[in-house]
Amino acid sequence: MAEFSLDLNEEQRDLRDWVHGFAAEVVRPAAAEWDAREETPWPVIQEAAKVGLYGFEFLATCWADPTGLSLPIASEELFWGDAGIGLSIFGTALAVAGIYGAGTPDQLVEWVPQCFGDVDSPAVAAFCTTEPEAGSDVGSMRTRAVYDQATDEWVLNGQKAYATNGGIAGVHVVTASVEPELGSRGQAAFVVPPGTPGLNATRKLRKLGLRASHTADVFLDDVRVPGRCLLGGKDALDERLARARSGQRASGQAAMRTFELSRPTVGAQALGVARAAYEYALDYAKDRVQFGRPIIANQAVAFALADMKMEIDAARLLVWRASWMGRNNRPFTAGEGSMSKLKAGEVAVSVTDKAVQLLGGAGFLRDHPVERWYRDAKIYTIFEGTSEIQRLVISRAISGMQIR
Ligand SMILES: Cc1cc2nc3c(=O)[nH]c(=O)nc-3n(C[C@H](O)[C@H](O)[C@H](O)COP(=O)(O)OP(=O)(O)OC[C@H]3O[C@@H](n4cnc5c(N)ncnc54)[C@H](O)[C@@H]3O)c2cc1C
């Protein structure tokens, strides 16, 4: 087990500085343009692929860090640059985490490279679990997967909502119900290979924030995928279903396993947005003069900045703790993964709100990026489990009761 230390080692410091450099030089200067265009920033993704920031090798290097801190460190820096572009670059990681969490080693080797495509023509991937009638209540999923023994294929039918990269992705990882009577325990995850007939996306959804990241509803109409696309394989699924039917504890549903892996990293993204807004507001407060002195000379302003800094640092500690625990197989006995995402998401919302306030009228204008950060921050109390759902997870963990 890796020792937990707040002293970053040399590799972690190098990683932080390298990603920060990319965020400062490539991502941030492009942020306003792609936010206004509301389009996937393919040239920036391509640039990220060229420098080695987009691809399985990069993710694998981060995952190999025994402290678990590399991915949150990289995420915070990239999203400090811009959350919309950041999600366009790191959104694929959610699908990869889905394959990693539920797939066999052979499936990892087959599908993960396809998630990223080539350096010269990168691809993105999507993880589709939310449905119009199944958001927080993942267990009520209606998308069905039926096995066709004659052809050794799975047939998927249903509708997925709000999928990041939905429709523009090559690989779509889709969760579906195999045995609806078993609720969430009857679900499984499937890879839908690039170009599979029957998978179609609606128009791109228009959003409050994260506008450079593509979001769409995805329709599955008699989508046939080969048997080997069932993540984890049929024997493992049959065994899991048999255990569930006989009332034994199952090891958890496919979508939930993916979210457990990704929540602290999503918290780190929120931290990046919060830190960007805090740093900008701090500089502004030192420069802006009213009543003959910089506005930071007023205790009300300085205290707001002190609180912003403290809250960001507190959230980072929770994110790093959960990342370390996850990497070192420490069970989340008090919902520590949820705590990290809950705190960081709420800090991002409150810090960006304060930053707009500290800039006054300027904060409300598109001339300053705090307006965009304020819009982008809100998603972090919503996706990958709303703040209320994180509180449910923590409440259940600390009480041992089925709090509703
Ligand atoms: C930009 C964006 C990108 C996304 N990307 C993806 C993606 O890539 N893949 C994917 O699968 N999904 C994705 N989502 C979906 C996202 O995860 C869901 O929107 C989220 O989980 C909430 O589900 P819902 O929207 O159906 O809200 P609902 O579940 O309808 O919730 C509505 C409100 O009710 C509250 N609520 C619900 N149940 C309870 C309860 N038991 N106790 C207390 N409060 C409760 C919620 O907290 C919330 O405030 C994305 C969403 C957005 C906006």
CSV table of C-alpha atoms and ligand atoms in Angstrom, one decimal:
chain,number,residue,atom,x,y,z
A,1,MET,CA,0.0,0.0,0.0
A,2,ALA,CA,1.3,3.5,-0.9
A,3,GLU,CA,1.9,5.9,2.0
A,4,PHE,CA,-0.3,8.9,1.9
A,5,SER,CA,1.8,12.1,1.7
A,6,LEU,CA,0.8,15.6,0.9
A,7,ASP,CA,4.4,16.2,-0.4
A,8,LEU,CA,4.0,15.5,-4.1
A,9,ASN,CA,6.8,13.4,-5.5
A,10,GLU,CA,8.9,14.5,-8.5
A,11,GLU,CA,6.7,12.7,-11.0
A,12,GLN,CA,3.5,14.2,-9.7
A,13,ARG,CA,5.0,17.7,-9.7
A,14,ASP,CA,6.3,17.2,-13.3
A,15,LEU,CA,2.8,16.0,-14.3
A,16,ARG,CA,1.1,18.9,-12.6
A,17,ASP,CA,3.4,21.5,-14.3
A,18,TRP,CA,3.2,19.8,-17.7
A,19,VAL,CA,-0.6,19.7,-17.7
A,20,HIS,CA,-0.8,23.2,-16.3
A,21,GLY,CA,1.4,24.4,-19.2
A,22,PHE,CA,-0.9,22.8,-21.7
A,23,ALA,CA,-4.0,24.3,-20.0
A,24,ALA,CA,-2.4,27.7,-19.9
A,25,GLU,CA,-1.0,27.8,-23.4
A,26,VAL,CA,-3.5,25.8,-25.4
A,27,VAL,CA,-6.8,25.3,-23.5
A,28,ARG,CA,-7.5,28.6,-21.8
A,29,PRO,CA,-6.8,30.8,-24.9
A,30,ALA,CA,-9.3,28.7,-26.9
A,31,ALA,CA,-12.0,28.5,-24.2
A,32,ALA,CA,-14.1,31.5,-25.0
A,33,GLU,CA,-14.2,30.6,-28.7
A,34,TRP,CA,-15.4,27.0,-28.3
A,35,ASP,CA,-17.8,28.0,-25.6
A,36,ALA,CA,-19.4,30.5,-28.0
A,37,ARG,CA,-19.4,28.0,-30.9
A,38,GLU,CA,-20.9,25.3,-28.7
A,39,GLU,CA,-18.9,22.7,-30.7
A,40,THR,CA,-16.5,19.9,-29.8
A,41,PRO,CA,-13.0,21.5,-30.0
A,42,TRP,CA,-11.4,18.8,-32.3
A,43,PRO,CA,-8.2,20.8,-33.0
A,44,VAL,CA,-7.6,21.0,-29.2
A,45,ILE,CA,-8.3,17.3,-28.7
A,46,GLN,CA,-5.8,16.6,-31.6
A,47,GLU,CA,-3.2,18.8,-29.9
A,48,ALA,CA,-3.7,17.0,-26.6
A,49,ALA,CA,-3.3,13.7,-28.5
A,50,LYS,CA,-0.1,14.9,-30.1
A,51,VAL,CA,1.5,15.9,-26.8
A,52,GLY,CA,0.4,12.7,-25.1
A,53,LEU,CA,-2.3,14.1,-22.9
A,54,TYR,CA,-5.1,12.2,-24.8
A,55,GLY,CA,-4.8,8.4,-25.1
A,56,PHE,CA,-4.8,5.3,-23.0
A,57,GLU,CA,-1.0,5.5,-22.3
A,58,PHE,CA,-1.6,8.8,-20.4
A,59,LEU,CA,-4.5,7.3,-18.4
A,60,ALA,CA,-2.6,4.1,-17.7
A,61,THR,CA,0.4,6.2,-16.4
A,62,CYS,CA,-1.9,8.1,-14.1
A,63,TRP,CA,-3.6,4.9,-12.9
A,64,ALA,CA,-0.3,3.3,-12.3
A,65,ASP,CA,0.6,5.9,-9.6
A,66,PRO,CA,0.2,3.9,-6.4
A,67,THR,CA,-0.9,7.0,-4.4
A,68,GLY,CA,-3.9,7.5,-6.8
A,69,LEU,CA,-3.1,11.3,-6.9
A,70,SER,CA,-1.9,11.6,-10.5
A,71,LEU,CA,-5.4,11.6,-12.2
A,72,PRO,CA,-6.9,14.2,-9.8
A,73,ILE,CA,-3.8,16.4,-10.1
A,74,ALA,CA,-4.0,16.3,-13.9
A,75,SER,CA,-7.7,16.8,-13.9
A,76,GLU,CA,-7.6,19.9,-11.7
A,77,GLU,CA,-4.9,21.5,-13.9
A,78,LEU,CA,-6.7,20.7,-17.2
A,79,PHE,CA,-10.1,21.9,-16.0
A,80,TRP,CA,-8.4,25.0,-14.6
A,81,GLY,CA,-7.8,25.8,-18.3
A,82,ASP,CA,-11.5,25.2,-19.2
A,83,ALA,CA,-14.2,22.8,-18.1
A,84,GLY,CA,-15.9,22.4,-21.5
A,85,ILE,CA,-12.7,21.7,-23.4
A,86,GLY,CA,-11.5,19.6,-20.4
A,87,LEU,CA,-14.6,17.4,-20.6
A,88,SER,CA,-14.1,17.0,-24.4
A,89,ILE,CA,-10.6,15.7,-23.6
A,90,PHE,CA,-11.3,13.7,-20.5
A,91,GLY,CA,-15.0,12.7,-21.2
A,92,THR,CA,-13.7,9.6,-23.0
A,93,ALA,CA,-12.1,8.5,-19.7
A,94,LEU,CA,-15.6,7.7,-18.3
A,95,ALA,CA,-16.3,5.2,-21.1
A,96,VAL,CA,-12.8,3.8,-20.5
A,97,ALA,CA,-13.5,3.5,-16.8
A,98,GLY,CA,-16.7,1.6,-17.7
A,99,ILE,CA,-14.6,-0.9,-19.7
A,100,TYR,CA,-11.9,-1.0,-17.1
A,101,GLY,CA,-14.4,-1.5,-14.2
A,102,ALA,CA,-16.5,-4.2,-15.8
A,103,GLY,CA,-14.4,-5.7,-18.7
A,104,THR,CA,-11.9,-8.5,-18.9
A,105,PRO,CA,-8.3,-7.9,-19.8
A,106,ASP,CA,-9.0,-9.0,-23.4
A,107,GLN,CA,-11.8,-6.5,-23.7
A,108,LEU,CA,-9.6,-3.7,-22.4
A,109,VAL,CA,-7.0,-4.5,-25.1
A,110,GLU,CA,-9.6,-4.7,-27.8
A,111,TRP,CA,-11.8,-1.7,-27.0
A,112,VAL,CA,-9.8,0.9,-25.1
A,113,PRO,CA,-7.5,1.9,-28.0
A,114,GLN,CA,-10.6,2.4,-30.2
A,115,CYS,CA,-12.0,4.8,-27.6
A,116,PHE,CA,-9.2,7.2,-28.4
A,117,GLY,CA,-8.5,6.6,-32.1
A,118,ASP,CA,-5.2,7.6,-33.6
A,119,VAL,CA,-3.0,10.6,-32.8
A,120,ASP,CA,-3.7,12.1,-36.2
A,121,SER,CA,-7.5,11.5,-36.1
A,122,PRO,CA,-8.5,11.1,-32.5
A,123,ALA,CA,-11.9,9.6,-31.6
A,124,VAL,CA,-14.0,10.2,-28.5
A,125,ALA,CA,-16.1,7.6,-26.6
A,126,ALA,CA,-19.4,7.9,-24.6
A,127,PHE,CA,-20.7,6.2,-21.5
A,128,CYS,CA,-24.5,6.0,-21.7
A,129,THR,CA,-26.4,5.1,-18.6
A,130,THR,CA,-28.9,7.9,-17.8
A,131,GLU,CA,-32.4,7.6,-19.4
A,132,PRO,CA,-35.3,10.0,-19.6
A,133,GLU,CA,-37.1,8.0,-16.8
A,134,ALA,CA,-34.0,6.8,-15.0
A,135,GLY,CA,-31.6,9.6,-13.8
A,136,SER,CA,-30.8,9.4,-10.1
A,137,ASP,CA,-32.9,6.2,-10.0
A,138,VAL,CA,-30.5,4.2,-12.1
A,139,GLY,CA,-32.2,1.0,-11.1
A,140,SER,CA,-35.3,1.8,-13.0
A,141,MET,CA,-33.5,1.6,-16.3
A,142,ARG,CA,-35.7,0.5,-19.3
A,143,THR,CA,-33.1,-0.1,-22.0
A,144,ARG,CA,-33.2,-3.9,-22.6
A,145,ALA,CA,-30.5,-6.3,-23.7
A,146,VAL,CA,-31.7,-9.6,-25.0
A,147,TYR,CA,-29.4,-12.5,-25.8
A,148,ASP,CA,-29.8,-14.1,-29.2
A,149,GLN,CA,-28.3,-17.6,-28.8
A,150,ALA,CA,-28.6,-18.5,-32.5
A,151,THR,CA,-26.2,-15.7,-33.5
A,152,ASP,CA,-24.3,-15.2,-30.2
A,153,GLU,CA,-25.4,-11.5,-30.3
A,154,TRP,CA,-27.0,-9.1,-27.8
A,155,VAL,CA,-29.9,-7.0,-29.1
A,156,LEU,CA,-30.2,-3.6,-27.4
A,157,ASN,CA,-33.3,-1.4,-27.4
A,158,GLY,CA,-34.0,1.8,-25.5
A,159,GLN,CA,-33.2,5.4,-25.1
A,160,LYS,CA,-30.3,7.1,-23.3
A,161,ALA,CA,-30.3,10.7,-22.2
A,162,TYR,CA,-27.7,13.4,-21.8
A,163,ALA,CA,-24.8,11.3,-23.1
A,164,THR,CA,-21.5,13.2,-23.2
A,165,ASN,CA,-20.1,12.6,-26.7
A,166,GLY,CA,-23.3,10.7,-27.6
A,167,GLY,CA,-23.5,10.1,-31.3
A,168,ILE,CA,-20.2,11.7,-32.2
A,169,ALA,CA,-18.4,8.9,-30.3
A,170,GLY,CA,-16.8,5.9,-32.0
A,171,VAL,CA,-17.2,3.5,-29.1
A,172,HIS,CA,-20.4,3.8,-26.9
A,173,VAL,CA,-20.5,2.0,-23.6
A,174,VAL,CA,-24.2,1.3,-22.9
A,175,THR,CA,-25.7,-0.1,-19.7
A,176,ALA,CA,-28.9,-2.1,-20.1
A,177,SER,CA,-31.2,-4.3,-18.1
A,178,VAL,CA,-30.8,-8.0,-18.8
A,179,GLU,CA,-33.3,-9.2,-16.2
A,180,PRO,CA,-35.6,-6.2,-15.3
A,181,GLU,CA,-37.2,-8.2,-12.4
A,182,LEU,CA,-33.8,-7.9,-10.6
A,183,GLY,CA,-33.7,-4.1,-10.8
A,184,SER,CA,-30.2,-2.7,-10.7
A,185,ARG,CA,-28.7,-6.2,-10.0
A,186,GLY,CA,-30.0,-7.3,-13.4
A,187,GLN,CA,-28.0,-4.8,-15.4
A,188,ALA,CA,-24.9,-5.2,-17.5
A,189,ALA,CA,-22.7,-3.0,-19.6
A,190,PHE,CA,-22.0,-3.4,-23.3
A,191,VAL,CA,-19.6,-2.0,-25.9
A,192,VAL,CA,-21.3,-0.8,-29.0
A,193,PRO,CA,-18.5,-0.7,-31.6
A,194,PRO,CA,-18.1,2.3,-33.9
A,195,GLY,CA,-20.6,2.4,-36.8
A,196,THR,CA,-23.0,-0.2,-35.4
A,197,PRO,CA,-26.4,0.2,-37.2
A,198,GLY,CA,-29.4,1.2,-35.0
A,199,LEU,CA,-27.5,3.6,-32.7
A,200,ASN,CA,-28.5,7.2,-33.4
A,201,ALA,CA,-28.3,10.4,-31.6
A,202,THR,CA,-30.7,13.4,-31.6
A,203,ARG,CA,-29.5,16.9,-32.1
A,204,LYS,CA,-26.9,18.2,-29.8
A,205,LEU,CA,-28.4,19.5,-26.5
A,206,ARG,CA,-27.9,23.2,-25.7
A,207,LYS,CA,-26.6,23.9,-22.2
A,208,LEU,CA,-26.0,26.5,-19.5
A,209,GLY,CA,-22.3,25.6,-19.3
A,210,LEU,CA,-19.8,23.1,-20.6
A,211,ARG,CA,-20.8,24.3,-24.0
A,212,ALA,CA,-17.6,23.0,-25.7
A,213,SER,CA,-18.6,19.5,-24.6
A,214,HIS,CA,-21.1,17.6,-26.8
A,215,THR,CA,-24.2,16.2,-25.1
A,216,ALA,CA,-26.9,14.3,-26.8
A,217,ASP,CA,-29.7,11.8,-26.4
A,218,VAL,CA,-29.0,8.4,-27.9
A,219,PHE,CA,-31.5,6.0,-29.3
A,220,LEU,CA,-30.9,2.2,-29.6
A,221,ASP,CA,-33.1,0.5,-32.1
A,222,ASP,CA,-32.5,-3.2,-32.5
A,223,VAL,CA,-28.8,-2.6,-32.0
A,224,ARG,CA,-27.0,-6.0,-32.5
A,225,VAL,CA,-23.6,-6.4,-30.9
A,226,PRO,CA,-21.4,-9.6,-30.8
A,227,GLY,CA,-21.4,-11.6,-27.6
A,228,ARG,CA,-17.9,-10.5,-26.8
A,229,CYS,CA,-19.2,-7.0,-26.4
A,230,LEU,CA,-20.8,-7.9,-23.0
A,231,LEU,CA,-18.3,-6.5,-20.5
A,232,GLY,CA,-17.1,-9.1,-18.2
A,233,GLY,CA,-18.4,-11.9,-20.4
A,234,LYS,CA,-21.5,-14.1,-20.2
A,235,ASP,CA,-20.3,-16.7,-17.7
A,236,ALA,CA,-19.6,-13.9,-15.1
A,237,LEU,CA,-23.0,-12.3,-15.9
A,238,ASP,CA,-24.9,-15.7,-15.5
A,239,GLU,CA,-23.1,-16.2,-12.2
A,240,ARG,CA,-24.0,-12.8,-11.0
A,241,LEU,CA,-27.6,-13.1,-12.0
A,242,ALA,CA,-27.9,-16.5,-10.4
A,243,ARG,CA,-26.6,-15.0,-7.1
A,244,ALA,CA,-29.0,-12.1,-7.4
A,245,ARG,CA,-32.0,-14.5,-8.1
A,246,SER,CA,-31.1,-16.6,-5.0
A,247,GLY,CA,-31.1,-13.4,-2.9
A,248,GLN,CA,-27.3,-13.3,-2.3
A,249,ARG,CA,-25.5,-10.0,-2.2
A,250,ALA,CA,-24.3,-9.0,-5.7
A,251,SER,CA,-21.1,-7.0,-6.2
A,252,GLY,CA,-22.9,-3.9,-7.5
A,253,GLN,CA,-24.4,-2.7,-10.7
A,254,ALA,CA,-22.3,-1.8,-13.8
A,255,ALA,CA,-23.0,1.9,-13.8
A,256,MET,CA,-22.4,2.3,-10.1
A,257,ARG,CA,-19.0,0.6,-10.3
A,258,THR,CA,-18.0,3.1,-13.0
A,259,PHE,CA,-19.2,6.1,-11.0
A,260,GLU,CA,-17.3,4.8,-7.9
A,261,LEU,CA,-14.1,4.9,-9.9
A,262,SER,CA,-14.7,8.3,-11.3
A,263,ARG,CA,-16.3,10.4,-8.6
A,264,PRO,CA,-13.1,11.8,-7.0
A,265,THR,CA,-11.7,12.7,-10.4
A,266,VAL,CA,-14.9,14.6,-11.2
A,267,GLY,CA,-14.4,16.4,-7.9
A,268,ALA,CA,-10.9,17.3,-9.1
A,269,GLN,CA,-12.4,18.8,-12.2
A,270,ALA,CA,-14.7,21.0,-10.1
A,271,LEU,CA,-11.6,22.1,-8.1
A,272,GLY,CA,-10.0,23.2,-11.3
A,273,VAL,CA,-12.9,25.5,-12.1
A,274,ALA,CA,-13.1,26.8,-8.5
A,275,ARG,CA,-9.3,27.5,-8.4
A,276,ALA,CA,-9.4,29.4,-11.7
A,277,ALA,CA,-12.2,31.7,-10.4
A,278,TYR,CA,-10.5,32.2,-7.1
A,279,GLU,CA,-7.1,33.2,-8.6
A,280,TYR,CA,-8.8,35.6,-11.1
A,281,ALA,CA,-10.9,37.2,-8.3
A,282,LEU,CA,-7.8,37.6,-6.1
A,283,ASP,CA,-5.8,39.4,-8.8
A,284,TYR,CA,-8.8,41.6,-9.6
A,285,ALA,CA,-9.4,42.5,-6.0
A,286,LYS,CA,-5.7,43.6,-5.7
A,287,ASP,CA,-6.0,45.8,-8.8
A,288,ARG,CA,-9.5,47.3,-8.6
A,289,VAL,CA,-9.5,50.5,-6.7
A,290,GLN,CA,-12.6,52.0,-5.1
A,291,PHE,CA,-12.8,54.6,-2.3
A,292,GLY,CA,-9.0,55.2,-2.9
A,293,ARG,CA,-7.8,51.7,-2.0
A,294,PRO,CA,-7.8,48.3,-3.6
A,295,ILE,CA,-11.1,46.5,-2.9
A,296,ILE,CA,-9.1,43.7,-1.2
A,297,ALA,CA,-8.2,46.2,1.6
A,298,ASN,CA,-11.8,45.8,2.7
A,299,GLN,CA,-12.2,43.0,5.2
A,300,ALA,CA,-15.4,41.8,3.6
A,301,VAL,CA,-13.6,41.3,0.3
A,302,ALA,CA,-10.4,39.8,1.9
A,303,PHE,CA,-12.5,37.4,4.1
A,304,ALA,CA,-14.5,36.2,1.0
A,305,LEU,CA,-11.2,35.4,-0.7
A,306,ALA,CA,-9.9,33.7,2.5
A,307,ASP,CA,-13.0,31.5,2.6
A,308,MET,CA,-12.7,30.7,-1.1
A,309,LYS,CA,-9.1,29.5,-0.7
A,310,MET,CA,-9.9,27.5,2.5
A,311,GLU,CA,-12.8,25.8,0.9
A,312,ILE,CA,-10.8,24.8,-2.2
A,313,ASP,CA,-8.0,23.4,-0.1
A,314,ALA,CA,-10.5,21.5,2.1
A,315,ALA,CA,-12.2,20.0,-1.0
A,316,ARG,CA,-8.8,19.0,-2.4
A,317,LEU,CA,-8.0,17.1,0.7
A,318,LEU,CA,-11.2,15.1,0.4
A,319,VAL,CA,-10.6,14.5,-3.3
A,320,TRP,CA,-7.0,13.3,-2.6
A,321,ARG,CA,-8.1,11.1,0.3
A,322,ALA,CA,-10.8,9.4,-1.8
A,323,SER,CA,-8.4,9.0,-4.7
A,324,TRP,CA,-5.8,7.4,-2.4
A,325,MET,CA,-8.4,5.1,-0.8
A,326,GLY,CA,-9.8,4.0,-4.2
A,327,ARG,CA,-6.4,3.2,-5.6
A,328,ASN,CA,-5.4,1.3,-2.5
A,329,ASN,CA,-8.6,-0.7,-2.2
A,330,ARG,CA,-9.7,0.9,1.0
A,331,PRO,CA,-13.5,0.5,1.2
A,332,PHE,CA,-15.5,3.8,1.3
A,333,THR,CA,-17.1,3.0,4.7
A,334,ALA,CA,-18.4,6.5,5.1
A,335,GLY,CA,-19.1,7.3,1.4
A,336,GLU,CA,-15.7,9.1,1.1
A,337,GLY,CA,-15.9,9.0,-2.8
A,338,SER,CA,-19.3,10.8,-2.6
A,339,MET,CA,-18.0,13.2,0.0
A,340,SER,CA,-15.2,14.3,-2.3
A,341,LYS,CA,-17.4,15.0,-5.3
A,342,LEU,CA,-20.2,16.6,-3.1
A,343,LYS,CA,-17.8,19.0,-1.4
A,344,ALA,CA,-15.8,19.9,-4.5
A,345,GLY,CA,-19.0,20.4,-6.6
A,346,GLU,CA,-20.6,22.7,-4.0
A,347,VAL,CA,-17.3,24.6,-3.5
A,348,ALA,CA,-17.1,25.2,-7.3
A,349,VAL,CA,-20.6,26.6,-7.3
A,350,SER,CA,-20.0,28.9,-4.2
A,351,VAL,CA,-16.5,30.0,-5.2
A,352,THR,CA,-17.5,31.0,-8.8
A,353,ASP,CA,-20.6,32.8,-7.4
A,354,LYS,CA,-18.3,34.8,-5.0
A,355,ALA,CA,-15.9,35.5,-7.9
A,356,VAL,CA,-18.7,37.0,-10.0
A,357,GLN,CA,-19.7,39.1,-7.0
A,358,LEU,CA,-16.1,40.3,-6.3
A,359,LEU,CA,-15.8,41.5,-9.9
A,360,GLY,CA,-19.1,43.5,-9.6
A,361,GLY,CA,-20.5,44.4,-13.0
A,362,ALA,CA,-17.4,43.2,-14.8
A,363,GLY,CA,-18.2,39.7,-13.4
A,364,PHE,CA,-21.5,39.7,-15.2
A,365,LEU,CA,-19.9,40.4,-18.6
A,366,ARG,CA,-18.5,37.9,-21.1
A,367,ASP,CA,-15.3,40.1,-21.2
A,368,HIS,CA,-14.1,38.2,-18.1
A,369,PRO,CA,-14.0,34.4,-17.9
A,370,VAL,CA,-15.6,34.2,-14.4
A,371,GLU,CA,-19.0,34.5,-16.2
A,372,ARG,CA,-18.2,31.2,-18.0
A,373,TRP,CA,-16.8,29.5,-14.9
A,374,TYR,CA,-19.9,30.4,-13.0
A,375,ARG,CA,-22.0,28.7,-15.7
A,376,ASP,CA,-19.7,25.7,-15.9
A,377,ALA,CA,-19.5,25.1,-12.2
A,378,LYS,CA,-23.2,24.2,-11.8
A,379,ILE,CA,-22.9,20.9,-13.5
A,380,TYR,CA,-20.8,19.6,-10.6
A,381,THR,CA,-23.7,19.4,-8.3
A,382,ILE,CA,-25.7,17.5,-11.0
A,383,PHE,CA,-23.8,15.0,-13.0
A,384,GLU,CA,-22.2,11.7,-11.8
A,385,GLY,CA,-24.9,11.8,-9.1
A,386,THR,CA,-26.5,15.0,-7.8
A,387,SER,CA,-25.5,16.5,-4.5
A,388,GLU,CA,-28.7,15.0,-3.0
A,389,ILE,CA,-27.7,11.5,-4.2
A,390,GLN,CA,-24.2,11.9,-2.8
A,391,ARG,CA,-25.8,12.8,0.6
A,392,LEU,CA,-27.9,9.7,0.3
A,393,VAL,CA,-24.8,7.5,-0.3
A,394,ILE,CA,-23.1,9.1,2.7
A,395,SER,CA,-26.2,8.8,4.9
A,396,ARG,CA,-26.6,5.2,4.1
A,397,ALA,CA,-22.9,4.5,4.7
A,398,ILE,CA,-22.8,6.1,8.1
A,399,SER,CA,-26.2,4.8,9.3
A,400,GLY,CA,-26.3,1.4,7.8
A,401,MET,CA,-29.9,2.1,7.0
A,402,GLN,CA,-31.9,2.5,3.8
A,403,ILE,CA,-32.4,6.3,4.1
A,404,ARG,CA,-34.7,7.5,1.4
B,1,LIG,C1,-23.9,18.1,-19.3
B,1,LIG,C2,-24.4,16.8,-18.8
B,1,LIG,C3,-23.6,15.7,-19.2
B,1,LIG,C4,-24.0,14.4,-18.8
B,1,LIG,N1,-23.2,13.3,-19.2
B,1,LIG,C5,-23.7,12.1,-18.9
B,1,LIG,C6,-23.0,10.9,-19.5
B,1,LIG,O1,-22.0,11.0,-20.2
B,1,LIG,N2,-23.6,9.7,-19.3
B,1,LIG,C7,-24.7,9.5,-18.5
B,1,LIG,O2,-25.1,8.4,-18.4
B,1,LIG,N3,-25.3,10.6,-18.0
B,1,LIG,C8,-24.9,11.8,-18.2
B,1,LIG,N4,-25.5,12.9,-17.6
B,1,LIG,C9,-26.7,12.7,-16.8
B,1,LIG,C10,-26.6,13.1,-15.4
B,1,LIG,O3,-25.8,12.1,-14.7
B,1,LIG,C11,-28.0,13.1,-14.7
B,1,LIG,O4,-28.6,14.3,-15.3
B,1,LIG,C12,-28.0,13.1,-13.2
B,1,LIG,O5,-27.6,11.9,-12.7
B,1,LIG,C13,-29.4,13.5,-12.6
B,1,LIG,O6,-30.4,12.8,-13.2
B,1,LIG,P1,-31.7,13.5,-13.8
B,1,LIG,O7,-31.2,14.6,-14.6
B,1,LIG,O8,-32.6,12.5,-14.3
B,1,LIG,O9,-32.3,14.2,-12.5
B,1,LIG,P2,-33.5,13.5,-11.5
B,1,LIG,O10,-33.0,12.2,-11.1
B,1,LIG,O11,-34.8,13.6,-12.1
B,1,LIG,O12,-33.4,14.5,-10.3
B,1,LIG,C14,-34.1,15.7,-10.2
B,1,LIG,C15,-33.9,16.3,-8.8
B,1,LIG,O13,-34.5,15.4,-7.8
B,1,LIG,C16,-33.5,15.1,-6.8
B,1,LIG,N5,-33.7,13.7,-6.4
B,1,LIG,C17,-34.0,12.6,-7.1
B,1,LIG,N6,-34.1,11.5,-6.3
B,1,LIG,C18,-33.9,11.9,-5.0
B,1,LIG,C19,-33.9,11.3,-3.8
B,1,LIG,N7,-34.1,10.0,-3.6
B,1,LIG,N8,-33.7,12.0,-2.7
B,1,LIG,C20,-33.5,13.4,-2.8
B,1,LIG,N9,-33.4,14.0,-4.0
B,1,LIG,C21,-33.7,13.3,-5.1
B,1,LIG,C22,-32.2,15.2,-7.6
B,1,LIG,O14,-31.1,15.3,-6.6
B,1,LIG,C23,-32.4,16.4,-8.4
B,1,LIG,O15,-32.2,17.6,-7.6
B,1,LIG,C24,-25.1,14.2,-18.0
B,1,LIG,C25,-25.9,15.3,-17.7
B,1,LIG,C26,-25.6,16.6,-18.1
B,1,LIG,C27,-26.4,17.8,-17.8
